[in-house]
Each structure stands twice: as structure tokens, then as C-alpha cells.
Tab-separated table of C-alpha atoms and ligand atoms in Angstrom:
chain	number	residue	atom	x	y	z
A	1	MET	CA	0.000	0.000	0.000
A	2	ASP	CA	2.974	2.282	0.212
A	3	ALA	CA	3.309	1.589	-3.455
A	4	TYR	CA	1.483	4.546	-4.872
A	5	VAL	CA	0.939	6.962	-2.108
A	6	SER	CA	4.346	8.349	-1.509
A	7	ARG	CA	4.755	10.609	-4.504
A	8	LYS	CA	1.443	12.407	-4.232
A	9	ARG	CA	1.473	13.240	-0.630
A	10	ARG	CA	3.970	16.040	-0.867
A	11	ARG	CA	2.384	19.332	-0.213
A	12	ILE	CA	3.188	22.439	-2.113
A	13	SER	CA	3.080	24.449	1.088
A	14	GLY	CA	6.371	25.851	2.281
A	15	PRO	CA	8.354	25.208	5.438
A	16	GLU	CA	5.851	27.113	7.575
A	17	LYS	CA	3.658	24.016	7.382
A	18	VAL	CA	6.357	22.101	9.185
A	19	ARG	CA	6.223	23.635	12.607
A	20	THR	CA	9.369	23.006	14.518
A	21	PRO	CA	9.277	24.317	18.080
A	22	GLU	CA	13.062	24.376	18.435
A	23	PRO	CA	14.428	24.724	14.951
A	24	GLU	CA	17.728	23.002	14.314
A	25	PRO	CA	19.619	23.436	11.075
A	26	ASP	CA	19.607	19.721	10.404
A	27	ILE	CA	15.890	19.432	10.767
A	28	GLN	CA	15.316	22.302	8.424
A	29	GLY	CA	17.606	20.593	5.970
A	30	ALA	CA	15.700	17.355	6.092
A	31	ASN	CA	12.375	19.047	5.557
A	32	LYS	CA	13.789	20.988	2.683
A	33	ASP	CA	14.824	17.735	1.166
A	34	VAL	CA	11.285	16.450	1.329
A	35	GLU	CA	10.012	19.517	-0.455
A	36	GLU	CA	12.627	19.384	-3.138
A	37	GLU	CA	11.506	16.019	-4.337
A	38	SER	CA	8.702	17.918	-5.894
A	39	THR	CA	9.230	16.774	-9.479
A	40	ASP	CA	7.022	13.804	-8.785
A	41	PHE	CA	4.488	16.033	-7.196
A	42	LYS	CA	4.540	18.371	-10.186
A	43	LEU	CA	4.164	15.359	-12.454
A	44	ALA	CA	1.104	14.298	-10.490
A	45	VAL	CA	-0.419	17.744	-10.946
A	46	LEU	CA	0.387	17.769	-14.676
A	47	ALA	CA	-1.029	14.267	-15.058
A	48	SER	CA	-4.298	15.395	-13.552
A	49	LEU	CA	-4.424	18.376	-15.958
A	50	HIS	CA	-3.388	16.350	-19.009
A	51	PRO	CA	-4.679	12.822	-18.552
A	52	ASN	CA	-4.027	11.933	-22.203
A	53	HIS	CA	-0.297	12.465	-22.034
A	54	ASN	CA	1.975	9.773	-20.708
A	55	GLU	CA	4.441	10.361	-17.921
A	56	GLU	CA	7.385	10.568	-20.264
A	57	THR	CA	5.797	13.421	-22.190
A	58	LEU	CA	4.857	15.204	-18.987
A	59	LEU	CA	8.403	14.892	-17.697
A	60	GLU	CA	9.766	16.228	-20.964
A	61	ALA	CA	7.397	19.204	-20.794
A	62	LEU	CA	8.434	19.863	-17.212
A	63	LEU	CA	12.101	19.721	-18.109
A	64	ILE	CA	11.868	22.171	-20.996
A	65	SER	CA	9.812	24.481	-18.767
A	66	ASP	CA	12.473	24.575	-16.069
A	67	GLY	CA	10.165	22.895	-13.626
A	68	SER	CA	7.281	25.340	-13.958
A	69	VAL	CA	3.989	23.452	-13.912
A	70	GLU	CA	2.165	26.383	-15.480
A	71	MET	CA	4.597	26.670	-18.389
A	72	ALA	CA	4.695	22.910	-18.844
A	73	SER	CA	0.921	22.816	-18.939
A	74	ASP	CA	0.827	25.558	-21.599
A	75	ALA	CA	3.482	23.766	-23.592
A	76	LEU	CA	1.426	20.590	-23.547
A	77	LYS	CA	-1.596	22.527	-24.711
A	78	TYR	CA	-0.031	24.620	-27.479
A	79	ASP	CA	3.319	23.208	-28.513
A	80	SER	CA	2.931	20.676	-31.289
A	81	THR	CA	6.480	19.385	-30.772
A	82	ILE	CA	5.442	17.832	-27.474
A	83	SER	CA	2.515	15.899	-28.754
A	84	PRO	CA	1.345	12.751	-27.040
A	85	ARG	CA	3.862	10.057	-27.826
A	86	LYS	CA	3.518	7.926	-30.863
A	87	LYS	CA	2.151	4.507	-30.099
A	88	GLN	CA	4.456	2.871	-27.613
A	89	VAL	CA	5.201	-0.662	-28.557
A	90	ILE	CA	6.649	-3.128	-26.122
A	91	GLY	CA	9.108	-4.136	-28.766
A	92	TYR	CA	12.385	-5.929	-28.727
A	93	GLN	CA	15.926	-4.971	-29.366
A	94	SER	CA	19.164	-6.789	-29.038
A	95	SER	CA	21.200	-6.158	-25.924
A	96	LEU	CA	22.938	-2.862	-25.423
A	97	SER	CA	26.270	-4.505	-26.072
A	98	SER	CA	25.428	-4.427	-29.770
A	99	TYR	CA	25.577	-0.648	-29.412
A	100	ARG	CA	28.879	-0.878	-27.512
A	101	ILE	CA	27.398	0.535	-24.358
A	102	GLY	CA	26.897	-2.713	-22.549
A	103	PRO	CA	27.999	-3.822	-19.092
A	104	ALA	CA	31.631	-4.061	-18.058
A	105	GLU	CA	33.395	-6.988	-19.687
A	106	ASN	CA	33.214	-9.486	-16.857
A	107	GLY	CA	29.911	-8.333	-15.431
A	108	GLY	CA	29.721	-5.752	-12.686
A	109	PRO	CA	28.492	-2.178	-12.811
A	110	ALA	CA	28.661	-0.183	-16.023
A	111	LYS	CA	31.343	2.487	-16.191
A	112	LYS	CA	29.204	5.059	-17.916
A	113	THR	CA	25.880	6.561	-17.013
A	114	LEU	CA	23.403	5.455	-19.583
A	115	THR	CA	20.624	7.963	-19.343
A	116	LYS	CA	20.344	11.515	-20.557
A	117	LYS	CA	18.125	14.185	-19.167
A	118	GLY	CA	14.537	13.778	-20.337
A	119	LYS	CA	15.224	10.556	-22.235
A	120	THR	CA	14.089	6.977	-21.737
A	121	VAL	CA	16.414	4.057	-22.348
A	122	HIS	CA	14.809	0.633	-22.754
A	123	LEU	CA	16.578	-2.369	-21.277
A	124	TYR	CA	15.726	-5.986	-21.996
A	125	THR	CA	18.550	-8.340	-21.106
A	126	PRO	CA	19.444	-9.312	-17.519
A	127	GLU	CA	23.061	-8.244	-18.211
A	128	ASP	CA	22.056	-4.726	-19.224
A	129	ILE	CA	19.545	-4.381	-16.396
A	130	GLU	CA	21.941	-5.324	-13.623
A	131	ALA	CA	24.744	-3.195	-15.059
A	132	HIS	CA	22.699	-0.005	-15.302
A	133	THR	CA	20.124	-0.265	-12.509
A	134	PRO	CA	20.036	-1.595	-8.928
A	135	CYS	CA	17.940	-4.546	-10.094
A	136	SER	CA	18.561	-8.038	-11.320
A	137	MET	CA	16.184	-9.904	-13.545
A	138	ILE	CA	15.376	-13.579	-13.964
A	139	HIS	CA	13.218	-14.376	-16.977
A	140	ASN	CA	11.052	-17.538	-17.028
A	141	PHE	CA	11.472	-17.847	-13.294
A	142	LEU	CA	8.941	-20.616	-12.604
A	143	PRO	CA	8.093	-23.694	-14.640
A	144	PRO	CA	5.409	-22.357	-17.018
A	145	GLU	CA	2.594	-24.442	-15.523
A	146	GLU	CA	3.380	-23.198	-11.993
A	147	ALA	CA	3.361	-19.595	-13.155
A	148	ASP	CA	-0.042	-20.175	-14.741
A	149	VAL	CA	-1.523	-21.787	-11.622
A	150	LEU	CA	-0.212	-18.957	-9.459
A	151	LEU	CA	-1.558	-16.384	-11.884
A	152	GLN	CA	-4.991	-18.055	-11.861
A	153	GLU	CA	-5.006	-18.108	-8.064
A	154	LEU	CA	-4.415	-14.362	-8.004
A	155	LEU	CA	-6.847	-13.633	-10.837
A	156	ASP	CA	-9.608	-15.371	-8.893
A	157	GLU	CA	-8.984	-13.092	-5.948
A	158	SER	CA	-8.187	-9.868	-7.807
A	159	PRO	CA	-11.791	-8.591	-8.197
A	160	THR	CA	-11.796	-8.079	-4.405
A	161	TYR	CA	-8.661	-5.919	-4.420
A	162	GLN	CA	-9.056	-2.279	-3.463
A	163	ARG	CA	-7.830	1.067	-4.635
A	164	GLY	CA	-5.815	3.134	-2.200
A	165	THR	CA	-6.734	6.701	-1.412
A	166	PHE	CA	-4.365	9.530	-0.672
A	167	LYS	CA	-4.313	13.254	-0.377
A	168	LEU	CA	-3.381	15.622	-3.237
A	169	PHE	CA	-3.909	19.342	-2.648
A	170	ASP	CA	-6.095	18.378	0.310
A	171	LYS	CA	-8.316	16.467	-2.054
A	172	VAL	CA	-8.794	12.738	-1.733
A	173	VAL	CA	-7.552	10.973	-4.835
A	174	THR	CA	-7.854	7.291	-5.703
A	175	SER	CA	-4.924	5.207	-6.946
A	176	LYS	CA	-4.843	3.993	-10.534
A	177	SER	CA	-4.366	0.315	-9.687
A	178	THR	CA	-5.652	-2.095	-7.059
A	179	PHE	CA	-3.751	-4.031	-4.428
A	180	CYS	CA	-3.976	-6.488	-1.585
A	181	PHE	CA	-1.720	-7.144	1.383
A	182	TYR	CA	-0.855	-10.703	2.400
A	183	VAL	CA	1.027	-12.231	5.332
A	184	ASP	CA	1.905	-15.821	6.198
A	185	SER	CA	-0.828	-16.595	8.760
A	186	TRP	CA	-4.213	-15.344	9.939
A	187	ASP	CA	-2.638	-14.555	13.337
A	188	GLU	CA	-0.122	-12.321	11.629
A	189	ALA	CA	-2.909	-10.749	9.548
A	190	GLU	CA	-4.672	-9.844	12.794
A	191	ARG	CA	-1.474	-8.309	14.182
A	192	GLN	CA	-1.039	-6.301	10.988
A	193	LYS	CA	-4.579	-4.952	11.272
A	194	THR	CA	-4.353	-4.009	14.931
A	195	GLU	CA	-0.709	-3.067	15.511
A	196	TYR	CA	0.752	-1.687	12.281
A	197	ILE	CA	0.219	1.758	10.792
A	198	TYR	CA	0.222	2.511	7.070
A	199	ASP	CA	0.112	6.099	5.858
A	200	GLY	CA	-0.947	7.264	9.271
A	201	LYS	CA	-3.697	4.752	9.883
A	202	LYS	CA	-4.554	1.107	10.466
A	203	VAL	CA	-5.603	-1.050	7.534
A	204	ASP	CA	-8.601	-3.354	7.600
A	205	ASP	CA	-7.883	-5.758	4.761
A	206	VAL	CA	-4.921	-8.025	5.446
A	207	ARG	CA	-5.149	-11.629	4.261
A	208	ARG	CA	-3.318	-14.869	4.651
A	209	SER	CA	-1.099	-15.617	1.646
A	210	LEU	CA	-2.728	-17.986	-0.820
A	211	PRO	CA	-1.401	-21.579	-1.068
A	212	TRP	CA	0.557	-21.079	-4.295
A	213	MET	CA	1.920	-17.740	-3.137
A	214	ARG	CA	3.350	-19.489	-0.074
A	215	LYS	CA	4.728	-22.361	-2.117
A	216	ILE	CA	6.423	-20.011	-4.575
A	217	SER	CA	7.718	-17.806	-1.780
A	218	ILE	CA	10.320	-20.484	-0.940
A	219	LYS	CA	11.638	-20.421	-4.502
A	220	VAL	CA	11.689	-16.642	-4.488
A	221	GLN	CA	13.606	-16.706	-1.221
A	222	GLU	CA	16.306	-18.987	-2.629
A	223	ALA	CA	16.653	-17.017	-5.844
A	224	VAL	CA	16.752	-13.635	-4.128
A	225	ASN	CA	19.426	-14.773	-1.657
A	226	LEU	CA	21.596	-16.027	-4.512
A	227	GLU	CA	21.114	-12.729	-6.333
A	228	ILE	CA	21.987	-10.736	-3.205
A	229	GLN	CA	25.230	-12.696	-2.822
A	230	ARG	CA	26.099	-12.210	-6.480
A	231	ARG	CA	25.281	-8.505	-6.284
A	232	ILE	CA	27.569	-8.085	-3.290
A	233	ARG	CA	30.387	-10.058	-4.878
A	234	ASP	CA	30.284	-8.490	-8.349
A	235	PHE	CA	28.913	-5.001	-7.843
A	236	TYR	CA	29.570	-3.598	-4.360
A	237	PRO	CA	32.833	-1.909	-3.404
A	238	GLY	CA	35.303	-4.443	-2.068
A	239	GLY	CA	32.767	-7.250	-2.493
A	240	LYS	CA	31.208	-6.269	0.851
A	241	LYS	CA	27.562	-5.749	1.734
A	242	LEU	CA	26.445	-2.130	1.970
A	243	LYS	CA	26.439	-0.225	5.229
A	244	TYR	CA	23.065	-0.816	6.992
A	245	GLN	CA	22.320	-3.823	4.790
A	246	SER	CA	21.281	-6.882	6.780
A	247	PRO	CA	23.858	-9.691	6.865
A	248	ASP	CA	21.072	-12.223	7.555
A	249	PRO	CA	19.511	-14.327	4.823
A	250	TRP	CA	16.540	-12.607	3.230
A	251	LYS	CA	13.280	-14.258	4.298
A	252	PRO	CA	10.019	-12.901	2.909
A	253	ASN	CA	7.177	-12.685	5.433
A	254	THR	CA	4.803	-10.232	3.742
A	255	ALA	CA	3.633	-9.688	0.180
A	256	PHE	CA	1.886	-6.810	-1.536
A	257	VAL	CA	0.043	-7.881	-4.650
A	258	ASN	CA	-0.709	-5.195	-7.230
A	259	CYS	CA	-3.158	-5.556	-10.072
A	260	TYR	CA	-2.979	-3.364	-13.199
A	261	ASP	CA	-6.123	-3.915	-15.221
A	262	GLY	CA	-5.695	-2.467	-18.698
A	263	PRO	CA	-3.062	-0.158	-20.208
A	264	LYS	CA	-4.140	2.956	-18.310
A	265	GLU	CA	-3.702	1.552	-14.828
A	266	ASN	CA	-0.328	2.629	-13.516
A	267	VAL	CA	1.616	3.819	-10.509
A	268	GLY	CA	3.697	6.988	-10.503
A	269	TYR	CA	7.279	7.435	-9.372
A	270	HIS	CA	7.876	6.541	-5.744
A	271	SER	CA	10.171	4.570	-3.516
A	272	ASP	CA	8.815	1.920	-1.183
A	273	GLN	CA	8.346	2.766	2.444
A	274	LEU	CA	11.145	1.492	4.630
A	275	THR	CA	9.323	1.814	7.953
A	276	TYR	CA	9.048	-1.936	8.580
A	277	LEU	CA	11.707	-3.157	6.139
A	278	GLY	CA	14.494	-0.989	7.489
A	279	PRO	CA	17.386	0.548	5.601
A	280	ARG	CA	18.815	-1.063	2.469
A	281	ALA	CA	15.818	-3.325	1.963
A	282	VAL	CA	15.659	-5.976	-0.747
A	283	ILE	CA	12.351	-6.741	-2.493
A	284	GLY	CA	11.546	-9.669	-4.791
A	285	SER	CA	8.957	-8.786	-7.428
A	286	LEU	CA	7.287	-11.497	-9.501
A	287	SER	CA	5.364	-10.360	-12.590
A	288	LEU	CA	2.494	-12.375	-14.048
A	289	GLY	CA	0.140	-11.759	-16.951
A	290	VAL	CA	0.418	-8.739	-19.243
A	291	ALA	CA	3.950	-7.386	-19.796
A	292	ARG	CA	4.354	-3.816	-18.578
A	293	GLU	CA	7.121	-1.248	-18.366
A	294	PHE	CA	8.875	-0.739	-15.047
A	295	ARG	CA	10.647	2.585	-15.036
A	296	VAL	CA	13.445	3.632	-12.743
A	297	ARG	CA	15.117	6.960	-12.180
A	298	LYS	CA	18.127	7.771	-10.044
A	299	MET	CA	17.746	10.639	-7.586
A	300	VAL	CA	20.490	13.190	-7.895
A	301	ALA	CA	22.030	14.904	-4.923
A	302	GLU	CA	21.397	18.578	-4.486
A	303	ASP	CA	24.084	20.319	-6.420
A	304	ASP	CA	24.468	23.726	-8.003
A	305	GLU	CA	24.914	22.067	-11.340
A	306	TYR	CA	21.294	21.015	-11.275
A	307	ARG	CA	19.883	24.035	-9.559
A	308	LYS	CA	17.458	26.161	-11.523
A	309	SER	CA	17.122	29.936	-11.309
A	310	ASP	CA	14.053	29.594	-9.086
A	311	GLY	CA	16.019	27.444	-6.662
A	312	SER	CA	14.349	24.165	-7.524
A	313	LEU	CA	16.196	21.086	-8.651
A	314	ALA	CA	16.100	19.661	-12.108
A	315	ASP	CA	16.409	15.998	-12.888
A	316	ALA	CA	19.897	15.432	-14.137
A	317	GLN	CA	19.069	12.083	-15.573
A	318	GLY	CA	16.464	10.507	-17.727
A	319	GLN	CA	14.754	7.268	-16.966
A	320	ILE	CA	15.378	3.611	-17.667
A	321	SER	CA	12.563	1.330	-18.739
A	322	ILE	CA	12.752	-2.352	-17.809
A	323	HIS	CA	10.324	-4.669	-19.529
A	324	LEU	CA	8.590	-7.059	-17.191
A	325	PRO	CA	7.214	-10.052	-19.049
A	326	HIS	CA	4.990	-12.774	-17.586
A	327	ASN	CA	6.844	-15.067	-15.173
A	328	SER	CA	9.816	-12.797	-14.554
A	329	LEU	CA	11.401	-12.155	-11.171
A	330	LEU	CA	12.899	-8.731	-10.606
A	331	VAL	CA	15.082	-8.284	-7.545
A	332	MET	CA	15.267	-4.726	-6.251
A	333	HIS	CA	18.573	-4.659	-4.459
A	334	ALA	CA	19.650	-2.880	-1.305
A	335	GLU	CA	20.619	0.386	-3.014
A	336	MET	CA	17.274	0.775	-4.768
A	337	GLN	CA	14.822	2.430	-2.367
A	338	GLU	CA	17.211	5.037	-0.980
A	339	GLU	CA	18.721	6.189	-4.258
A	340	TRP	CA	16.184	5.443	-6.973
A	341	LYS	CA	12.494	5.836	-7.674
A	342	HIS	CA	10.373	3.458	-9.696
A	343	SER	CA	7.022	3.452	-11.448
A	344	ILE	CA	4.763	1.376	-13.670
A	345	ALA	CA	4.082	3.525	-16.715
A	346	ALA	CA	0.691	3.812	-18.341
A	347	ALA	CA	0.815	2.230	-21.794
A	348	GLN	CA	-0.727	3.231	-25.093
A	349	ALA	CA	-1.303	-0.406	-25.909
A	350	ILE	CA	-0.771	-3.810	-24.331
A	351	ASP	CA	-0.663	-7.359	-25.632
A	352	PRO	CA	-3.429	-9.265	-23.851
A	353	HIS	CA	-2.267	-12.354	-21.972
A	354	PRO	CA	-4.016	-15.671	-22.752
A	355	ILE	CA	-4.966	-16.262	-19.106
A	356	ALA	CA	-4.860	-12.796	-17.545
A	357	LYS	CA	-6.429	-10.934	-20.486
A	358	ASN	CA	-5.640	-7.257	-19.745
A	359	LYS	CA	-4.281	-7.730	-16.247
A	360	ARG	CA	-0.787	-7.658	-14.859
A	361	LEU	CA	-0.475	-9.157	-11.400
A	362	ASN	CA	2.625	-8.519	-9.407
A	363	ILE	CA	3.647	-10.097	-6.113
A	364	THR	CA	6.239	-8.105	-4.191
A	365	TYR	CA	7.753	-10.278	-1.486
A	366	ARG	CA	9.170	-8.333	1.446
A	367	CYS	CA	10.957	-9.016	4.696
A	368	TYR	CA	9.562	-7.140	7.714
A	369	LYS	CA	12.003	-6.762	10.587
A	370	GLU	CA	10.877	-7.768	14.055
A	371	ASN	CA	12.820	-4.852	15.547
A	372	LEU	CA	10.859	-2.345	13.471
A	373	HIS	CA	7.491	-3.425	14.836
A	374	PRO	CA	5.585	-0.207	15.645
A	375	LYS	CA	5.707	-1.037	19.355
A	376	PHE	CA	9.422	-0.170	19.201
A	377	THR	CA	9.590	2.744	16.763
A	378	PRO	CA	9.236	6.415	17.851
A	379	LYS	CA	5.724	7.818	18.193
A	380	CYS	CA	4.895	11.384	17.149
A	381	LYS	CA	2.914	13.928	19.148
A	382	CYS	CA	-0.271	12.596	17.581
A	383	GLY	CA	0.531	9.324	19.360
A	384	VAL	CA	1.029	7.532	16.051
A	385	PRO	CA	4.103	5.402	15.246
A	386	THR	CA	6.183	7.400	12.766
A	387	VAL	CA	7.249	6.732	9.198
A	388	LEU	CA	10.875	6.013	8.270
A	389	ARG	CA	12.258	8.050	5.426
A	390	CYS	CA	15.646	8.578	3.853
A	391	VAL	CA	17.105	11.906	2.752
A	392	GLN	CA	17.433	11.494	-1.009
A	393	ARG	CA	18.501	14.894	-2.267
A	394	ARG	CA	20.091	17.177	0.209
A	395	LYS	CA	23.835	17.330	0.249
A	396	GLY	CA	25.306	16.771	3.675
A	397	THR	CA	22.388	14.783	5.033
A	398	ARG	CA	21.792	12.638	1.948
A	399	GLY	CA	21.459	8.993	2.926
A	400	ARG	CA	20.478	9.741	6.520
A	401	TYR	CA	17.277	8.270	7.877
A	402	MET	CA	14.547	10.056	9.782
A	403	TRP	CA	11.385	9.250	11.701
A	404	MET	CA	8.555	11.607	10.812
A	405	CYS	CA	4.872	12.150	11.567
A	406	HIS	CA	2.599	10.793	8.841
A	407	ALA	CA	-0.736	11.351	10.539
A	408	ASP	CA	-1.545	14.010	7.935
A	409	TYR	CA	-1.528	11.426	5.132
A	410	VAL	CA	-4.990	10.507	6.329
A	411	PRO	CA	-7.560	12.607	4.470
A	412	GLY	CA	-9.117	15.117	6.833
A	413	GLN	CA	-6.431	14.737	9.462
A	414	GLU	CA	-3.711	17.190	10.538
A	415	GLY	CA	-0.277	15.972	11.482
A	416	CYS	CA	2.303	17.290	13.945
A	417	SER	CA	5.858	18.466	13.374
A	418	PHE	CA	7.533	15.393	14.796
A	419	PHE	CA	10.999	14.715	13.430
A	420	GLN	CA	13.860	12.599	14.724
A	421	TRP	CA	16.987	11.304	13.027
A	422	ALA	CA	16.909	7.515	12.841
A	423	GLU	CA	20.028	5.655	13.906
A	424	PHE	CA	21.012	2.184	12.760
A	425	ASP	CA	24.066	0.014	13.307
A	426	GLU	CA	26.223	-1.404	10.485
A	427	ASP	CA	23.688	-4.178	9.947
A	428	GLY	CA	20.685	-1.861	9.846
A	429	GLU	CA	19.402	-2.679	13.333
A	430	PRO	CA	17.952	0.137	15.480
A	431	PRO	CA	19.475	1.053	18.867
A	432	TRP	CA	16.811	-0.894	20.773
A	433	ALA	CA	17.718	-4.140	18.965
A	434	GLN	CA	20.196	-5.275	21.637
A	435	LYS	CA	17.613	-4.794	24.348
A	436	THR	CA	14.901	-6.633	22.479
A	437	LYS	CA	17.297	-9.452	21.713
A	438	GLY	CA	17.981	-9.734	25.449
A	439	GLU	CA	14.266	-9.841	26.166
A	440	ARG	CA	13.644	-12.452	23.517
A	441	ASP	CA	16.437	-14.609	24.887
A	442	LYS	CA	14.933	-14.325	28.363
A	443	GLU	CA	11.517	-15.192	27.013
A	444	GLY	CA	12.995	-18.174	25.221
A	445	MET	CA	14.586	-19.334	28.475
A	446	ARG	CA	11.306	-18.916	30.332
A	447	LYS	CA	9.569	-21.027	27.704
A	448	GLU	CA	12.224	-23.699	28.078
A	449	GLU	CA	11.758	-23.690	31.845
A	450	VAL	CA	8.005	-24.266	31.549
B	1	LIG	ZN1	2.043	13.464	14.383
């Protein structure tokens, strides 16, 4: 459910909205960072004004208008050079290496940045994808008949999925896709409903994972752990895991399932909420049914080079489009959520799938951390457990984590000014982890005594 809310919730209001009783420079900096991610917000506004243009066109209009929504909107109306894109075909091309811009010779990260401002580069092969994005891709992940059974299981349930709602300009807006949230047991579903907070409130629809989802989850777990090890070995500096990344094996215990019914259903640029996953989270994403485009964009640090005359930041880079066919597993690695944003683009046309017809179903397997249960995390002045965010833009504090009030994400509800830097150890565990480990050990001993 964090999937589509995050980009729209940014308010246009200035820092006065964030009331800080004792202002500290750092806090101001962090809030500024939140505001400066406004490209996505501007895109959301443009999209609502020009529903017939795709996101790529909107972004292009925004870029040539130096970030002014008004100018971009006029340009879209009057400038024939930014017409709605020609029919987008989910076509094929050979790997990038045929254009001599492929991955480094023996695998590993690419030396050159691939994207250019305002442009979209389409990637198809696993080698290109892992070299140029923080993702790895496994095509034909499951035996075909298993993928079909799993798809059918989800299709049967998908009519009951719901649309999320969020606030845009103080108006309640509905998401352009449906979703459902699954956990491993009904007991855990009950805990999710009563103890966890999403976008400032409790959720009422949490279900037990379906039989095939659970069965496949074991295969996803094995594949993702292998990919994590390979990523560390071949891509990370010194072959070591990233700071804050968990050294433990990845074990999925929750799954968000998204359903995109028809070419228009989409989700805008966002990063997934880290509140319960913790820093440097890894997510395994299995695509079924209609092939759609997954777009990723790297966030640039605040820098004068990218600063516009009005003080706002431009996007220094274009976007990369990864094609997600039926039965493909995409691993979003540990560097993804903090440094990149992703989206599912609306399409001009889709190829219907023999079983799913116009639908794409997508299971995102995630690993919730026990130590980030809301009973441990800081509460804001509204009494609500806070949301964990990462500074994506601002120089100096970029990469730092913060706990913030998110009570105002609920339509009709005001939030407070709560802000606190979030601290984690090398392995991404919060300061209270040692204590809780002690308590768990004691509890374990008590159980043994009984
Ligand atoms: Zn609050």
C-alpha cells in the first residue's frame, strides 16, 4: 500500500507548514529535502491536468519548462512538438552490447551513465539491467505451468482488491491500480490490522497468503538470496555488503500484490516505504500476466549544477525502462529504495495475456524486521508510530534516515511536526535491537523452563 501513495502526498506548502518548536539546522535541511523532491508532485499535478499524455511526455514538458507546472501545462496545450507520444510498442531490441554501451566486460556495474536528461532508455537483457540499474532480472522464473496456476489463483482473488486513497492538494484521490496485502498466517494478519500503521492509519484488509503464493515464496527466497550474494560479490565496493544492509539471509514474510487492469492503470514514481523493512531493503517482485514497463530513475544529490534559477532542482538524468514479461522475477537490491524511484508507466497499448487478459499481477515479497514493529519505533505527538524516510537529495544529510509524523496522510487529518533522526548500526538494526534481543532470549529461556 505504500506503493502509490508516496509521490502524491507532498504538499506544495512551504516550510511554515512544518512547525518546529526548536528549529535546528539539520531538521530544516531534512524538511527541505522532502520539499525538493517535488518533481514527482509536479508530475502528479500535470497528469491530472493532461490525462491523455503519458508520464514521459509530462516529464519532458516539465524539463523544458524549467520545472514550472504552469509553463509545462501551456506547452502541452499549445506546442505541437510535445505531442502525445507515438504509439508505444513493447518491442524488442538486441542487448545494449550491440551498441557498444553494454555492461563491463566481466559483469559488474557499467562504467558510464546510460541515461540523458529527459530521455528513456529501454533495457531488456538481464546483463544490461543489472549493469545499469540496482535490479537483477530472472526471466522464465517458474516452470510455465506453476506460473499459470499462481496467476490463476491471483486472478480469482483480484476482483476483491481495493484502490488506495491519498491526499493531493487536500483532495482525496484514488490510486490507478488495485492491491492487496498478504502475510503468512491469519494470526499475523490480525497483528497487521491491529498493531501496524500505514500512511498514518490502520488497515482493515490483510489476508493470509494464498497456497501457491506461499509455495512459490520459498523459490523466491532462494533465488533472491543467490542474487543478493552475487550482487555483493560483483557489484559492491570491495565485495562487501552495503552499510546498513542486513547480513542475515533474506526471508520474505509479507507480500503486496498489485493488479494493473488495462493499459491505463499505472503507478507513478515513488520509492517503497522502509518503515518496517528498514534501511537497504531488498524486495523480490514477480510479474504475471500482461507485460508492462517498469521505469526507474536515479535521484540526484542537491548540487548547483542542477539548480534552476528559481532554486528548484532539475532531474539530471532521464529514466530507464525495464520490460517485465509474464513469469519474470525482478530483484530490487539494497541500493534501490534510498537512491532510486520506480514506477509502472501507463501504456498506449498492451498485448493481452491468454490467461490474464488485460491484467498484470505482481507479487512483491518483502521481509519485515521484528525490531521495526511499531511497538518499538518512535511515536509522534499525535501518538502515532512514525514513518521512516531517507534523505534522497540534500547534500550533507543525503542517505540519513529520519522518523517523521505521517498522521496528515490521512484525508481530513492534521499531522504534527515530529521529526527525529533515525540511527542504525552497520547491519541496519535500530538502537533498541540489543535490548529486544535480550528480552527475547529471556523469554525463550522462560519457555524452556516451563
Ligand atoms: Zn504526528
